[in-house]
JSON list of C-alpha atoms in Angstrom, two decimals:
[
{"chain": "A", "resi": 1, "resn": "UNK", "atom": "CA", "xyz": [15.82, 155.73, 88.16]},
{"chain": "A", "resi": 2, "resn": "UNK", "atom": "CA", "xyz": [16.84, 155.00, 84.59]},
{"chain": "A", "resi": 3, "resn": "UNK", "atom": "CA", "xyz": [19.12, 158.03, 84.58]},
{"chain": "A", "resi": 4, "resn": "UNK", "atom": "CA", "xyz": [21.00, 156.82, 87.67]},
{"chain": "A", "resi": 5, "resn": "UNK", "atom": "CA", "xyz": [21.44, 153.32, 86.21]},
{"chain": "A", "resi": 6, "resn": "UNK", "atom": "CA", "xyz": [22.93, 154.69, 83.03]},
{"chain": "A", "resi": 7, "resn": "UNK", "atom": "CA", "xyz": [25.36, 156.99, 84.83]},
{"chain": "A", "resi": 8, "resn": "UNK", "atom": "CA", "xyz": [27.81, 155.08, 87.07]},
{"chain": "A", "resi": 9, "resn": "UNK", "atom": "CA", "xyz": [29.28, 158.32, 88.49]},
{"chain": "A", "resi": 10, "resn": "UNK", "atom": "CA", "xyz": [25.85, 159.37, 89.77]},
{"chain": "A", "resi": 11, "resn": "UNK", "atom": "CA", "xyz": [25.30, 155.93, 91.25]},
{"chain": "A", "resi": 12, "resn": "UNK", "atom": "CA", "xyz": [28.69, 156.02, 92.94]},
{"chain": "A", "resi": 13, "resn": "UNK", "atom": "CA", "xyz": [28.01, 159.49, 94.38]},
{"chain": "A", "resi": 14, "resn": "UNK", "atom": "CA", "xyz": [24.58, 158.38, 95.59]},
{"chain": "A", "resi": 15, "resn": "UNK", "atom": "CA", "xyz": [26.04, 155.34, 97.35]},
{"chain": "A", "resi": 16, "resn": "UNK", "atom": "CA", "xyz": [28.91, 157.38, 98.80]},
{"chain": "A", "resi": 17, "resn": "UNK", "atom": "CA", "xyz": [26.52, 160.06, 99.99]},
{"chain": "A", "resi": 18, "resn": "UNK", "atom": "CA", "xyz": [24.22, 157.50, 101.57]},
{"chain": "A", "resi": 19, "resn": "UNK", "atom": "CA", "xyz": [27.12, 155.83, 103.37]},
{"chain": "A", "resi": 20, "resn": "UNK", "atom": "CA", "xyz": [28.34, 159.24, 104.54]},
{"chain": "A", "resi": 21, "resn": "UNK", "atom": "CA", "xyz": [24.92, 160.11, 105.96]},
{"chain": "A", "resi": 22, "resn": "UNK", "atom": "CA", "xyz": [24.64, 156.76, 107.76]},
{"chain": "A", "resi": 23, "resn": "UNK", "atom": "CA", "xyz": [28.10, 157.17, 109.31]},
{"chain": "A", "resi": 24, "resn": "UNK", "atom": "CA", "xyz": [27.33, 160.77, 110.32]},
{"chain": "A", "resi": 25, "resn": "UNK", "atom": "CA", "xyz": [24.07, 159.70, 111.98]},
{"chain": "A", "resi": 26, "resn": "UNK", "atom": "CA", "xyz": [25.82, 156.89, 113.85]},
{"chain": "A", "resi": 27, "resn": "UNK", "atom": "CA", "xyz": [28.51, 159.27, 115.13]},
{"chain": "A", "resi": 28, "resn": "UNK", "atom": "CA", "xyz": [25.89, 161.86, 116.10]},
{"chain": "A", "resi": 29, "resn": "UNK", "atom": "CA", "xyz": [23.86, 159.18, 117.93]},
{"chain": "A", "resi": 30, "resn": "UNK", "atom": "CA", "xyz": [26.90, 158.01, 119.86]},
{"chain": "A", "resi": 31, "resn": "UNK", "atom": "CA", "xyz": [28.14, 161.49, 120.76]},
{"chain": "A", "resi": 32, "resn": "UNK", "atom": "CA", "xyz": [24.67, 162.65, 121.79]},
{"chain": "A", "resi": 33, "resn": "UNK", "atom": "CA", "xyz": [24.68, 160.35, 124.81]},
{"chain": "A", "resi": 34, "resn": "UNK", "atom": "CA", "xyz": [26.80, 162.88, 126.73]},
{"chain": "A", "resi": 35, "resn": "UNK", "atom": "CA", "xyz": [24.41, 165.84, 126.44]},
{"chain": "A", "resi": 36, "resn": "UNK", "atom": "CA", "xyz": [21.40, 163.56, 126.87]},
{"chain": "A", "resi": 37, "resn": "UNK", "atom": "CA", "xyz": [22.71, 162.15, 130.14]},
{"chain": "A", "resi": 38, "resn": "UNK", "atom": "CA", "xyz": [23.52, 165.67, 131.29]},
{"chain": "A", "resi": 39, "resn": "UNK", "atom": "CA", "xyz": [19.91, 166.66, 130.59]},
{"chain": "A", "resi": 40, "resn": "UNK", "atom": "CA", "xyz": [18.68, 163.55, 132.41]},
{"chain": "A", "resi": 41, "resn": "UNK", "atom": "CA", "xyz": [20.87, 164.43, 135.39]},
{"chain": "A", "resi": 42, "resn": "UNK", "atom": "CA", "xyz": [19.28, 167.89, 135.49]},
{"chain": "A", "resi": 43, "resn": "UNK", "atom": "CA", "xyz": [15.79, 166.39, 135.20]},
{"chain": "A", "resi": 44, "resn": "UNK", "atom": "CA", "xyz": [15.07, 167.89, 131.77]},
{"chain": "A", "resi": 45, "resn": "UNK", "atom": "CA", "xyz": [14.46, 164.43, 130.31]},
{"chain": "A", "resi": 46, "resn": "UNK", "atom": "CA", "xyz": [13.61, 161.28, 132.21]},
{"chain": "A", "resi": 47, "resn": "UNK", "atom": "CA", "xyz": [16.22, 158.67, 133.03]},
{"chain": "A", "resi": 48, "resn": "UNK", "atom": "CA", "xyz": [14.06, 155.85, 131.62]},
{"chain": "A", "resi": 49, "resn": "UNK", "atom": "CA", "xyz": [13.69, 157.70, 128.30]},
{"chain": "A", "resi": 50, "resn": "UNK", "atom": "CA", "xyz": [17.44, 158.23, 128.04]},
{"chain": "A", "resi": 51, "resn": "UNK", "atom": "CA", "xyz": [18.14, 154.62, 128.98]},
{"chain": "A", "resi": 52, "resn": "UNK", "atom": "CA", "xyz": [15.66, 153.32, 126.42]},
{"chain": "A", "resi": 53, "resn": "UNK", "atom": "CA", "xyz": [17.01, 155.47, 123.60]},
{"chain": "A", "resi": 54, "resn": "UNK", "atom": "CA", "xyz": [20.66, 154.66, 124.35]},
{"chain": "A", "resi": 55, "resn": "UNK", "atom": "CA", "xyz": [20.11, 150.98, 125.19]},
{"chain": "A", "resi": 56, "resn": "UNK", "atom": "CA", "xyz": [22.35, 149.78, 122.30]},
{"chain": "A", "resi": 57, "resn": "UNK", "atom": "CA", "xyz": [25.26, 151.90, 123.57]},
{"chain": "A", "resi": 58, "resn": "UNK", "atom": "CA", "xyz": [24.69, 150.82, 127.17]},
{"chain": "A", "resi": 59, "resn": "UNK", "atom": "CA", "xyz": [24.51, 147.18, 126.05]},
{"chain": "A", "resi": 60, "resn": "UNK", "atom": "CA", "xyz": [27.86, 147.56, 124.29]},
{"chain": "A", "resi": 61, "resn": "UNK", "atom": "CA", "xyz": [29.35, 149.16, 127.40]},
{"chain": "A", "resi": 62, "resn": "UNK", "atom": "CA", "xyz": [28.11, 146.23, 129.52]},
{"chain": "A", "resi": 63, "resn": "UNK", "atom": "CA", "xyz": [29.77, 143.72, 127.18]},
{"chain": "A", "resi": 64, "resn": "UNK", "atom": "CA", "xyz": [33.06, 145.44, 126.33]},
{"chain": "A", "resi": 65, "resn": "UNK", "atom": "CA", "xyz": [35.43, 146.63, 129.01]},
{"chain": "A", "resi": 66, "resn": "UNK", "atom": "CA", "xyz": [37.35, 148.85, 126.59]},
{"chain": "A", "resi": 67, "resn": "UNK", "atom": "CA", "xyz": [34.17, 150.49, 125.29]},
{"chain": "A", "resi": 68, "resn": "UNK", "atom": "CA", "xyz": [32.92, 150.89, 128.86]},
{"chain": "A", "resi": 69, "resn": "UNK", "atom": "CA", "xyz": [36.10, 152.73, 129.84]},
{"chain": "A", "resi": 70, "resn": "UNK", "atom": "CA", "xyz": [35.84, 155.00, 126.82]},
{"chain": "A", "resi": 71, "resn": "UNK", "atom": "CA", "xyz": [32.17, 155.74, 127.46]},
{"chain": "A", "resi": 72, "resn": "UNK", "atom": "CA", "xyz": [32.87, 156.39, 131.14]},
{"chain": "A", "resi": 73, "resn": "UNK", "atom": "CA", "xyz": [35.63, 158.85, 130.19]},
{"chain": "A", "resi": 74, "resn": "UNK", "atom": "CA", "xyz": [33.41, 160.57, 127.63]},
{"chain": "A", "resi": 75, "resn": "UNK", "atom": "CA", "xyz": [30.40, 160.93, 129.93]},
{"chain": "A", "resi": 76, "resn": "UNK", "atom": "CA", "xyz": [32.17, 161.77, 133.20]},
{"chain": "A", "resi": 77, "resn": "UNK", "atom": "CA", "xyz": [35.27, 163.69, 132.09]},
{"chain": "A", "resi": 78, "resn": "UNK", "atom": "CA", "xyz": [33.91, 165.50, 129.05]},
{"chain": "A", "resi": 79, "resn": "UNK", "atom": "CA", "xyz": [30.27, 166.06, 130.06]},
{"chain": "A", "resi": 80, "resn": "UNK", "atom": "CA", "xyz": [30.79, 165.96, 133.84]},
{"chain": "A", "resi": 81, "resn": "UNK", "atom": "CA", "xyz": [27.87, 163.61, 134.41]},
{"chain": "A", "resi": 82, "resn": "UNK", "atom": "CA", "xyz": [27.95, 161.74, 137.72]},
{"chain": "A", "resi": 83, "resn": "UNK", "atom": "CA", "xyz": [28.35, 157.97, 137.29]}
]
């Protein structure tokens, strides 16, 4: 809007807020894999649905040994999901 363009502080806050929301959503998405896999293990949600939704994370785990170890620790040790 014209008001935002004329006020650099508002623009800066808007950009900062947007970046904050994007980062928060990314962290939430990543951390939600633990509870989601726990629900899939219990049969509350289907394995294919969980795999499809978390495909980017699983892809990263397949291509990065360090990320795979971290994800394995998070899912098995924190959420107690069977490998």
